[in-house]
Amino acid sequence: QVQLVESGGGSVQAGGSLRLSCAASRYTFNCMGWFRQAPGKEREGVAAIYTGGGTTYYADSVKGRFTISQDNAKNTVYLQMKSLKPEDTALYYCAGRVGGCTYGGYWNSALEFEYWGQGTQVTVSS
């Protein structure tokens, strides 16, 4: 059974940093992404990485602050988050898709990702 397991969430003050991890088991995806969903808001794409070549994609709201990376040996993807803001508060999900990040659509289209983790909470206080 394919599984995505996130870790690394928590509470931090504005300006702080957190690193999220997502370990994939039983499958190596061509594209791995991070999404987030705040209460009352739609799920939005935060970042994605094409695991075959390392191409990365970011939402405008996190560019320059978040970095997505991978460790192929561990089949793990990371999201390093710096200069966190209260508006970054959300439940963060890791997701994997069989196709490339932009195959058939936009990299931040949640519908294109077939597998999802359970989510990890990130709370940023002002």
N, CA, C and O atoms as a GROMACS GRO file, in nm:
protein
  504
    1GLN      N    1   0.084  -0.118   0.000
    1GLN     CA    2   0.000   0.000   0.000
    1GLN      C    3   0.089   0.125   0.000
    1GLN      O    4   0.179   0.139   0.083
    2VAL      N    5   0.062   0.214  -0.093
    2VAL     CA    6   0.139   0.338  -0.102
    2VAL      C    7   0.101   0.430   0.013
    2VAL      O    8  -0.017   0.450   0.042
    3GLN      N    9   0.202   0.485   0.077
    3GLN     CA   10   0.176   0.575   0.188
    3GLN      C   11   0.266   0.698   0.180
    3GLN      O   12   0.381   0.691   0.138
    4LEU      N   13   0.210   0.809   0.220
    4LEU     CA   14   0.286   0.933   0.236
    4LEU      C   15   0.271   0.976   0.382
    4LEU      O   16   0.159   0.992   0.431
    5VAL      N   17   0.382   0.993   0.449
    5VAL     CA   18   0.378   1.026   0.591
    5VAL      C   19   0.452   1.156   0.615
    5VAL      O   20   0.573   1.167   0.592
    6GLU      N   21   0.377   1.255   0.661
    6GLU     CA   22   0.436   1.387   0.688
    6GLU      C   23   0.481   1.397   0.833
    6GLU      O   24   0.429   1.327   0.921
    7SER      N   25   0.576   1.483   0.855
    7SER     CA   26   0.620   1.515   0.991
    7SER      C   27   0.682   1.654   0.990
    7SER      O   28   0.714   1.708   0.884
    8GLY      N   29   0.699   1.711   1.109
    8GLY     CA   30   0.769   1.838   1.120
    8GLY      C   31   0.684   1.960   1.146
    8GLY      O   32   0.738   2.069   1.164
    9GLY      N   33   0.554   1.944   1.149
    9GLY     CA   34   0.469   2.058   1.178
    9GLY      C   35   0.483   2.102   1.323
    9GLY      O   36   0.547   2.034   1.404
   10GLY      N   37   0.421   2.214   1.354
   10GLY     CA   38   0.426   2.262   1.491
   10GLY      C   39   0.386   2.408   1.499
   10GLY      O   40   0.330   2.464   1.404
   11SER      N   41   0.414   2.468   1.613
   11SER     CA   42   0.381   2.608   1.637
   11SER      C   43   0.508   2.690   1.644
   11SER      O   44   0.607   2.649   1.704
   12VAL      N   45   0.504   2.806   1.583
   12VAL     CA   46   0.621   2.894   1.580
   12VAL      C   47   0.575   3.038   1.575
   12VAL      O   48   0.464   3.067   1.530
   13GLN      N   49   0.659   3.126   1.619
   13GLN     CA   50   0.626   3.269   1.611
   13GLN      C   51   0.660   3.322   1.473
   13GLN      O   52   0.742   3.266   1.400
   14ALA      N   53   0.595   3.429   1.438
   14ALA     CA   54   0.620   3.493   1.309
   14ALA      C   55   0.769   3.524   1.294
   14ALA      O   56   0.835   3.570   1.387
   15GLY      N   57   0.818   3.496   1.175
   15GLY     CA   58   0.960   3.513   1.149
   15GLY      C   59   1.041   3.386   1.170
   15GLY      O   60   1.158   3.380   1.132
   16GLY      N   61   0.980   3.286   1.231
   16GLY     CA   62   1.049   3.162   1.259
   16GLY      C   63   1.054   3.068   1.141
   16GLY      O   64   1.010   3.101   1.031
   17SER      N   65   1.108   2.950   1.166
   17SER     CA   66   1.126   2.850   1.059
   17SER      C   67   1.077   2.714   1.104
   17SER      O   68   1.075   2.682   1.223
   18LEU      N   69   1.039   2.636   1.007
   18LEU     CA   70   1.002   2.495   1.028
   18LEU      C   71   1.044   2.418   0.905
   18LEU      O   72   1.052   2.473   0.795
   19ARG      N   73   1.069   2.290   0.922
   19ARG     CA   74   1.093   2.203   0.808
   19ARG      C   75   0.999   2.084   0.814
   19ARG      O   76   0.994   2.010   0.913
   20LEU      N   77   0.924   2.068   0.708
   20LEU     CA   78   0.834   1.955   0.695
   20LEU      C   79   0.901   1.845   0.614
   20LEU      O   80   0.979   1.872   0.522
   21SER      N   81   0.869   1.722   0.650
   21SER     CA   82   0.921   1.606   0.577
   21SER      C   83   0.805   1.520   0.530
   21SER      O   84   0.700   1.514   0.593
   22CYS      N   85   0.826   1.455   0.418
   22CYS     CA   86   0.725   1.364   0.363
   22CYS      C   87   0.797   1.242   0.309
   22CYS      O   88   0.871   1.250   0.212
   23ALA      N   89   0.774   1.130   0.373
   23ALA     CA   90   0.836   1.004   0.331
   23ALA      C   91   0.735   0.921   0.255
   23ALA      O   92   0.625   0.895   0.304
   24ALA      N   93   0.772   0.880   0.135
   24ALA     CA   94   0.686   0.798   0.053
   24ALA      C   95   0.732   0.653   0.061
   24ALA      O   96   0.851   0.622   0.055
   25SER      N   97   0.636   0.565   0.075
   25SER     CA   98   0.669   0.423   0.082
   25SER      C   99   0.604   0.348  -0.034
   25SER      O  100   0.492   0.379  -0.074
   26ARG      N  101   0.676   0.250  -0.085
   26ARG     CA  102   0.626   0.156  -0.186
   26ARG      C  103   0.610   0.216  -0.325
   26ARG      O  104   0.564   0.147  -0.416
   27TYR      N  105   0.646   0.342  -0.343
   27TYR     CA  106   0.636   0.399  -0.477
   27TYR      C  107   0.720   0.525  -0.485
   27TYR      O  108   0.730   0.601  -0.390
   28THR      N  109   0.780   0.545  -0.601
   28THR     CA  110   0.853   0.668  -0.627
   28THR      C  111   0.774   0.750  -0.727
   28THR      O  112   0.758   0.710  -0.843
   29PHE      N  113   0.726   0.863  -0.684
   29PHE     CA  114   0.643   0.949  -0.768
   29PHE      C  115   0.728   1.038  -0.857
   29PHE      O  116   0.840   1.074  -0.821
   30ASN      N  117   0.675   1.074  -0.972
   30ASN     CA  118   0.745   1.166  -1.061
   30ASN      C  119   0.734   1.309  -1.010
   30ASN      O  120   0.822   1.392  -1.034
   31CYS      N  121   0.627   1.337  -0.939
   31CYS     CA  122   0.607   1.471  -0.887
   31CYS      C  123   0.558   1.462  -0.743
   31CYS      O  124   0.467   1.385  -0.712
   32MET      N  125   0.619   1.540  -0.657
   32MET     CA  126   0.576   1.549  -0.518
   32MET      C  127   0.541   1.694  -0.489
   32MET      O  128   0.611   1.786  -0.533
   33GLY      N  129   0.434   1.714  -0.416
   33GLY     CA  130   0.392   1.850  -0.387
   33GLY      C  131   0.352   1.870  -0.243
   33GLY      O  132   0.324   1.775  -0.170
   34TRP      N  133   0.350   1.994  -0.206
   34TRP     CA  134   0.296   2.034  -0.075
   34TRP      C  135   0.178   2.128  -0.099
   34TRP      O  136   0.186   2.223  -0.176
   35PHE      N  137   0.071   2.099  -0.030
   35PHE     CA  138  -0.049   2.181  -0.034
   35PHE      C  139  -0.083   2.222   0.108
   35PHE      O  140  -0.034   2.163   0.204
   36ARG      N  141  -0.164   2.323   0.121
   36ARG     CA  142  -0.210   2.363   0.254
   36ARG      C  143  -0.355   2.407   0.248
   36ARG      O  144  -0.405   2.451   0.145
   37GLN      N  145  -0.419   2.392   0.360
   37GLN     CA  146  -0.558   2.433   0.370
   37GLN      C  147  -0.583   2.496   0.505
   37GLN      O  148  -0.566   2.432   0.609
   38ALA      N  149  -0.624   2.621   0.502
   38ALA     CA  150  -0.660   2.693   0.624
   38ALA      C  151  -0.810   2.681   0.645
   38ALA      O  152  -0.884   2.657   0.550
   39PRO      N  153  -0.856   2.696   0.768
   39PRO     CA  154  -1.000   2.685   0.795
   39PRO      C  155  -1.081   2.781   0.709
   39PRO      O  156  -1.051   2.901   0.702
   40GLY      N  157  -1.183   2.729   0.643
   40GLY     CA  158  -1.269   2.812   0.562
   40GLY      C  159  -1.214   2.848   0.426
   40GLY      O  160  -1.276   2.925   0.352
   41LYS      N  161  -1.097   2.795   0.392
   41LYS     CA  162  -1.036   2.827   0.263
   41LYS      C  163  -1.014   2.700   0.182
   41LYS      O  164  -1.014   2.588   0.235
   42GLU      N  165  -0.996   2.720   0.053
   42GLU     CA  166  -0.970   2.607  -0.036
   42GLU      C  167  -0.826   2.560  -0.020
   42GLU      O  168  -0.738   2.636   0.020
   43ARG      N  169  -0.804   2.434  -0.054
   43ARG     CA  170  -0.669   2.381  -0.053
   43ARG      C  171  -0.589   2.448  -0.164
   43ARG      O  172  -0.636   2.459  -0.277
   44GLU      N  173  -0.468   2.491  -0.132
   44GLU     CA  174  -0.387   2.558  -0.231
   44GLU      C  175  -0.249   2.494  -0.241
   44GLU      O  176  -0.194   2.444  -0.143
   45GLY      N  177  -0.197   2.495  -0.361
   45GLY     CA  178  -0.063   2.442  -0.384
   45GLY      C  179   0.042   2.538  -0.330
   45GLY      O  180   0.034   2.658  -0.352
   46VAL      N  181   0.138   2.484  -0.260
   46VAL     CA  182   0.246   2.563  -0.202
   46VAL      C  183   0.374   2.548  -0.283
   46VAL      O  184   0.438   2.646  -0.321
   47ALA      N  185   0.410   2.423  -0.310
   47ALA     CA  186   0.533   2.396  -0.384
   47ALA      C  187   0.528   2.255  -0.439
   47ALA      O  188   0.454   2.170  -0.388
   48ALA      N  189   0.605   2.230  -0.543
   48ALA     CA  190   0.614   2.096  -0.600
   48ALA      C  191   0.753   2.077  -0.659
   48ALA      O  192   0.823   2.173  -0.690
   49ILE      N  193   0.790   1.950  -0.674
   49ILE     CA  194   0.920   1.919  -0.730
   49ILE      C  195   0.907   1.799  -0.824
   49ILE      O  196   0.844   1.699  -0.791
   50TYR      N  197   0.968   1.812  -0.941
   50TYR     CA  198   0.976   1.701  -1.033
   50TYR      C  199   1.093   1.616  -0.990
   50TYR      O  200   1.208   1.658  -1.003
   51THR      N  201   1.065   1.499  -0.939
   51THR     CA  202   1.170   1.420  -0.875
   51THR      C  203   1.273   1.368  -0.974
   51THR      O  204   1.386   1.336  -0.936
   52GLY      N  205   1.234   1.359  -1.100
   52GLY     CA  206   1.328   1.308  -1.198
   52GLY      C  207   1.439   1.406  -1.233
   52GLY      O  208   1.550   1.364  -1.264
   53GLY      N  209   1.409   1.536  -1.228
   53GLY     CA  210   1.510   1.631  -1.268
   53GLY      C  211   1.534   1.742  -1.168
   53GLY      O  212   1.631   1.818  -1.180
   54GLY      N  213   1.446   1.752  -1.068
   54GLY     CA  214   1.467   1.852  -0.964
   54GLY      C  215   1.402   1.987  -0.990
   54GLY      O  216   1.418   2.080  -0.912
   55THR      N  217   1.327   1.999  -1.101
   55THR     CA  218   1.259   2.125  -1.127
   55THR      C  219   1.159   2.152  -1.016
   55THR      O  220   1.085   2.064  -0.974
   56THR      N  221   1.157   2.276  -0.969
   56THR     CA  222   1.069   2.313  -0.859
   56THR      C  223   0.969   2.420  -0.901
   56THR      O  224   0.991   2.496  -0.995
   57TYR      N  225   0.859   2.422  -0.829
   57TYR     CA  226   0.751   2.517  -0.855
   57TYR      C  227   0.705   2.572  -0.721
   57TYR      O  228   0.701   2.500  -0.621
   58TYR      N  229   0.670   2.700  -0.719
   58TYR     CA  230   0.627   2.764  -0.596
   58TYR      C  231   0.508   2.856  -0.619
   58TYR      O  232   0.492   2.916  -0.725
   59ALA      N  233   0.426   2.864  -0.517
   59ALA     CA  234   0.321   2.966  -0.517
   59ALA      C  235   0.388   3.102  -0.494
   59ALA      O  236   0.489   3.111  -0.425
   60ASP      N  237   0.331   3.205  -0.553
   60ASP     CA  238   0.388   3.339  -0.539
   60ASP      C  239   0.398   3.380  -0.392
   60ASP      O  240   0.490   3.452  -0.354
   61SER      N  241   0.305   3.335  -0.312
   61SER     CA  242   0.299   3.377  -0.172
   61SER      C  243   0.415   3.322  -0.088
   61SER      O  244   0.440   3.370   0.022
   62VAL      N  245   0.484   3.220  -0.139
   62VAL     CA  246   0.592   3.160  -0.060
   62VAL      C  247   0.728   3.170  -0.128
   62VAL      O  248   0.828   3.128  -0.070
   63LYS      N  249   0.734   3.222  -0.246
   63LYS     CA  250   0.862   3.234  -0.317
   63LYS      C  251   0.960   3.316  -0.235
   63LYS      O  252   0.927   3.422  -0.182
   64GLY      N  253   1.082   3.264  -0.226
   64GLY     CA  254   1.186   3.332  -0.150
   64GLY      C  255   1.184   3.298  -0.003
   64GLY      O  256   1.279   3.330   0.069
   65ARG      N  257   1.079   3.233   0.044
   65ARG     CA  258   1.070   3.196   0.185
   65ARG      C  259   1.070   3.044   0.205
   65ARG      O  260   1.126   2.994   0.302
   66PHE      N  261   1.008   2.972   0.113
   66PHE     CA  262   0.998   2.826   0.123
   66PHE      C  263   1.088   2.762   0.018
   66PHE      O  264   1.108   2.816  -0.091
   67THR      N  265   1.142   2.647   0.054
   67THR     CA  266   1.224   2.570  -0.039
   67THR      C  267   1.185   2.424  -0.032
   67THR      O  268   1.183   2.363   0.074
   68ILE      N  269   1.152   2.368  -0.148
   68ILE     CA  270   1.121   2.226  -0.156
   68ILE      C  271   1.246   2.154  -0.206
   68ILE      O  272   1.314   2.201  -0.296
   69SER      N  273   1.274   2.039  -0.146
   69SER     CA  274   1.391   1.962  -0.185
   69SER      C  275   1.360   1.814  -0.170
   69SER      O  276   1.256   1.776  -0.117
   70GLN      N  277   1.452   1.732  -0.217
   70GLN     CA  278   1.428   1.588  -0.210
   70GLN      C  279   1.555   1.513  -0.174
   70GLN      O  280   1.667   1.558  -0.198
   71ASP      N  281   1.533   1.397  -0.116
   71ASP     CA  282   1.641   1.302  -0.090
   71ASP      C  283   1.596   1.172  -0.155
   71ASP      O  284   1.519   1.096  -0.096
   72ASN      N  285   1.645   1.146  -0.275
   72ASN     CA  286   1.599   1.030  -0.351
   72ASN      C  287   1.633   0.899  -0.281
   72ASN      O  288   1.558   0.802  -0.290
   73ALA      N  289   1.744   0.896  -0.212
   73ALA     CA  290   1.784   0.773  -0.144
   73ALA      C  291   1.683   0.735  -0.036
   73ALA      O  292   1.662   0.617  -0.008
   74LYS      N  293   1.622   0.836   0.024
   74LYS     CA  294   1.525   0.812   0.130
   74LYS      C  295   1.381   0.822   0.078
   74LYS      O  296   1.286   0.801   0.154
   75ASN      N  297   1.366   0.853  -0.052
   75ASN     CA  298   1.232   0.872  -0.108
   75ASN      C  299   1.152   0.972  -0.024
   75ASN      O  300   1.036   0.949   0.008
   76THR      N  301   1.217   1.080   0.010
   76THR     CA  302   1.161   1.180   0.100
   76THR      C  303   1.172   1.319   0.038
   76THR      O  304   1.270   1.353  -0.027
   77VAL      N  305   1.068   1.397   0.060
   77VAL     CA  306   1.064   1.534   0.014
   77VAL      C  307   1.053   1.625   0.136
   77VAL      O  308   0.987   1.591   0.234
   78TYR      N  309   1.117   1.740   0.129
   78TYR     CA  310   1.118   1.834   0.239
   78TYR      C  311   1.060   1.969   0.196
   78TYR      O  312   1.064   2.006   0.079
   79LEU      N  313   1.007   2.039   0.293
   79LEU     CA  314   0.965   2.177   0.270
   79LEU      C  315   1.025   2.261   0.381
   79LEU      O  316   0.978   2.258   0.495
   80GLN      N  317   1.129   2.335   0.348
   80GLN     CA  318   1.191   2.426   0.443
   80GLN      C  319   1.117   2.558   0.437
   80GLN      O  320   1.107   2.621   0.332
   81MET      N  321   1.064   2.599   0.551
   81MET     CA  322   0.985   2.721   0.557
   81MET      C  323   1.055   2.822   0.647
   81MET      O  324   1.082   2.794   0.764
   82LYS      N  325   1.083   2.939   0.593
   82LYS     CA  326   1.149   3.045   0.669
   82LYS      C  327   1.063   3.170   0.665
   82LYS      O  328   0.969   3.181   0.586
   83SER      N  329   1.096   3.263   0.754
   83SER     CA  330   1.022   3.390   0.760
   83SER      C  331   0.872   3.366   0.762
   83SER      O  332   0.797   3.429   0.688
   84LEU      N  333   0.831   3.275   0.845
   84LEU     CA  334   0.690   3.237   0.850
   84LEU      C  335   0.603   3.352   0.895
   84LEU      O  336   0.642   3.435   0.978
   85LYS      N  337   0.483   3.356   0.838
   85LYS     CA  338   0.386   3.460   0.867
   85LYS      C  339   0.259   3.397   0.924
   85LYS      O  340   0.233   3.279   0.899
   86PRO      N  341   0.181   3.471   0.999
   86PRO     CA  342   0.055   3.414   1.050
   86PRO      C  343  -0.034   3.359   0.940
   86PRO      O  344  -0.107   3.262   0.962
   87GLU      N  345  -0.029   3.419   0.822
   87GLU     CA  346  -0.112   3.370   0.712
   87GLU      C  347  -0.063   3.238   0.653
   87GLU      O  348  -0.130   3.180   0.567
   88ASP      N  349   0.052   3.189   0.700
   88ASP     CA  350   0.098   3.056   0.660
   88ASP      C  351   0.034   2.946   0.745
   88ASP      O  352   0.051   2.827   0.717
   89THR      N  353  -0.039   2.986   0.847
   89THR     CA  354  -0.104   2.888   0.934
   89THR      C  355  -0.204   2.806   0.854
   89THR      O  356  -0.293   2.860   0.787
   90ALA      N  357  -0.189   2.674   0.860
   90ALA     CA  358  -0.275   2.584   0.784
   90ALA      C  359  -0.238   2.440   0.815
   90ALA      O  360  -0.139   2.411   0.882
   91LEU      N  361  -0.321   2.351   0.764
   91LEU     CA  362  -0.287   2.208   0.764
   91LEU      C  363  -0.213   2.182   0.634
   91LEU      O  364  -0.267   2.205   0.526
   92TYR      N  365  -0.092   2.133   0.644
   92TYR     CA  366  -0.008   2.110   0.527
   92TYR      C  367  -0.012   1.963   0.488
   92TYR      O  368   0.007   1.873   0.571
   93TYR      N  369  -0.036   1.940   0.360
   93TYR     CA  370  -0.045   1.806   0.307
   93TYR      C  371   0.067   1.780   0.206
   93TYR      O  372   0.104   1.867   0.127
   94CYS      N  373   0.120   1.661   0.212
   94CYS     CA  374   0.211   1.613   0.110
   94CYS      C  375   0.129   1.533   0.009
   94CYS      O  376   0.035   1.463   0.046
   95ALA      N  377   0.166   1.545  -0.116
   95ALA     CA  378   0.093   1.472  -0.219
   95ALA      C  379   0.188   1.421  -0.326
   95ALA      O  380   0.293   1.480  -0.352
   96GLY      N  381   0.150   1.310  -0.387
   96GLY     CA  382   0.232   1.253  -0.493
   96GLY      C  383   0.148   1.224  -0.616
   96GLY      O  384   0.031   1.185  -0.606
   97ARG      N  385   0.208   1.243  -0.732
   97ARG     CA  386   0.139   1.211  -0.856
   97ARG      C  387   0.230   1.130  -0.946
   97ARG      O  388   0.352   1.149  -0.947
   98VAL      N  389   0.169   1.042  -1.020
   98VAL     CA  390   0.244   0.952  -1.106
   98VAL      C  391   0.305   1.028  -1.223
   98VAL      O  392   0.421   1.003  -1.258
   99GLY      N  393   0.231   1.119  -1.283
   99GLY     CA  394   0.280   1.196  -1.395
   99GLY      C  395   0.372   1.308  -1.351
   99GLY      O  396   0.392   1.330  -1.232
  100GLY      N  397   0.428   1.379  -1.449
  100GLY     CA  398   0.509   1.495  -1.418
  100GLY      C  399   0.425   1.607  -1.360
  100GLY      O  400   0.302   1.604  -1.366
  101CYS      N  401   0.492   1.705  -1.302
  101CYS     CA  402   0.422   1.810  -1.229
  101CYS      C  403   0.330   1.894  -1.318
  101CYS      O  404   0.227   1.944  -1.271
  102THR      N  405   0.364   1.909  -1.443
  102THR     CA  406   0.281   1.991  -1.530
  102THR      C  407   0.214   1.909  -1.640
  102THR      O  408   0.159   1.965  -1.734
  103TYR      N  409   0.220   1.777  -1.628
  103TYR     CA  410   0.158   1.691  -1.729
  103TYR      C  411   0.008   1.699  -1.719
  103TYR      O  412  -0.050   1.662  -1.616
  104GLY      N  413  -0.057   1.747  -1.822
  104GLY     CA  414  -0.202   1.752  -1.826
  104GLY      C  415  -0.263   1.867  -1.749
  104GLY      O  416  -0.386   1.876  -1.740
  105GLY      N  417  -0.182   1.956  -1.693
  105GLY     CA  418  -0.241   2.066  -1.618
  105GLY      C  419  -0.137   2.144  -1.541
  105GLY      O  420  -0.018   2.136  -1.570
  106TYR      N  421  -0.183   2.218  -1.446
  106TYR     CA  422  -0.095   2.302  -1.364
  106TYR      C  423  -0.035   2.222  -1.250
  106TYR      O  424  -0.096   2.126  -1.203
  107TRP      N  425   0.083   2.262  -1.205
  107TRP     CA  426   0.151   2.190  -1.099
  107TRP      C  427   0.074   2.197  -0.969
  107TRP      O  428   0.087   2.109  -0.884
  108ASN      N  429  -0.007   2.300  -0.952
  108ASN     CA  430  -0.074   2.319  -0.824
  108ASN      C  431  -0.221   2.273  -0.829
  108ASN      O  432  -0.303   2.314  -0.747
  109SER      N  433  -0.251   2.189  -0.926
  109SER     CA  434  -0.387   2.134  -0.934
  109SER      C  435  -0.396   2.012  -0.844
  109SER      O  436  -0.339   1.908  -0.875
  110ALA      N  437  -0.469   2.025  -0.735
  110ALA     CA  438  -0.480   1.915  -0.639
  110ALA      C  439  -0.544   1.791  -0.703
  110ALA      O  440  -0.516   1.679  -0.663
  111LEU      N  441  -0.629   1.813  -0.801
  111LEU     CA  442  -0.699   1.701  -0.864
  111LEU      C  443  -0.603   1.608  -0.938
  111LEU      O  444  -0.635   1.492  -0.961
  112GLU      N  445  -0.485   1.659  -0.974
  112GLU     CA  446  -0.388   1.579  -1.051
  112GLU      C  447  -0.306   1.487  -0.961
  112GLU      O  448  -0.235   1.400  -1.012
  113PHE      N  449  -0.312   1.506  -0.831
  113PHE     CA  450  -0.232   1.426  -0.738
  113PHE      C  451  -0.316   1.308  -0.688
  113PHE      O  452  -0.428   1.327  -0.639
  114GLU      N  453  -0.262   1.188  -0.703
  114GLU     CA  454  -0.338   1.068  -0.672
  114GLU      C  455  -0.326   1.025  -0.526
  114GLU      O  456  -0.416   0.960  -0.473
  115TYR      N  457  -0.217   1.060  -0.462
  115TYR     CA  458  -0.193   1.012  -0.327
  115TYR      C  459  -0.166   1.129  -0.233
  115TYR      O  460  -0.102   1.228  -0.269
  116TRP      N  461  -0.218   1.114  -0.112
  116TRP     CA  462  -0.209   1.223  -0.014
  116TRP      C  463  -0.170   1.170   0.123
  116TRP      O  464  -0.206   1.059   0.163
  117GLY      N  465  -0.095   1.253   0.195
  117GLY     CA  466  -0.066   1.222   0.333
  117GLY      C  467  -0.181   1.268   0.423
  117GLY      O  468  -0.282   1.319   0.376
  118GLN      N  469  -0.163   1.248   0.550
  118GLN     CA  470  -0.270   1.277   0.645
  118GLN      C  471  -0.270   1.423   0.688
  118GLN      O  472  -0.368   1.470   0.747
  119GLY      N  473  -0.164   1.495   0.661
  119GLY     CA  474  -0.156   1.637   0.695
  119GLY      C  475  -0.082   1.660   0.825
  119GLY      O  476  -0.084   1.578   0.916
  120THR      N  477  -0.015   1.774   0.831
  120THR     CA  478   0.054   1.815   0.953
  120THR      C  479   0.026   1.963   0.975
  120THR      O  480   0.035   2.044   0.883
  121GLN      N  481  -0.007   1.998   1.098
  121GLN     CA  482  -0.049   2.135   1.129
  121GLN      C  483   0.070   2.227   1.147
  121GLN      O  484   0.168   2.194   1.215
  122VAL      N  485   0.060   2.343   1.085
  122VAL     CA  486   0.157   2.450   1.105
  122VAL      C  487   0.081   2.572   1.156
  122VAL      O  488  -0.014   2.618   1.094
  123THR      N  489   0.124   2.622   1.271
  123THR     CA  490   0.060   2.738   1.331
  123THR      C  491   0.164   2.845   1.357
  123THR      O  492   0.264   2.822   1.424
  124VAL      N  493   0.139   2.964   1.301
  124VAL     CA  494   0.232   3.075   1.316
  124VAL      C  495   0.161   3.186   1.392
  124VAL      O  496   0.058   3.238   1.348
  125SER      N  497   0.216   3.222   1.504
  125SER     CA  498   0.155   3.325   1.587
  125SER      C  499   0.228   3.458   1.567
  125SER      O  500   0.348   3.463   1.540
  126SER      N  501   0.151   3.565   1.581
  126SER     CA  502   0.208   3.699   1.559
  126SER      C  503   0.271   3.754   1.686
  126SER      O  504   0.324   3.865   1.686
   0.00000   0.00000   0.00000
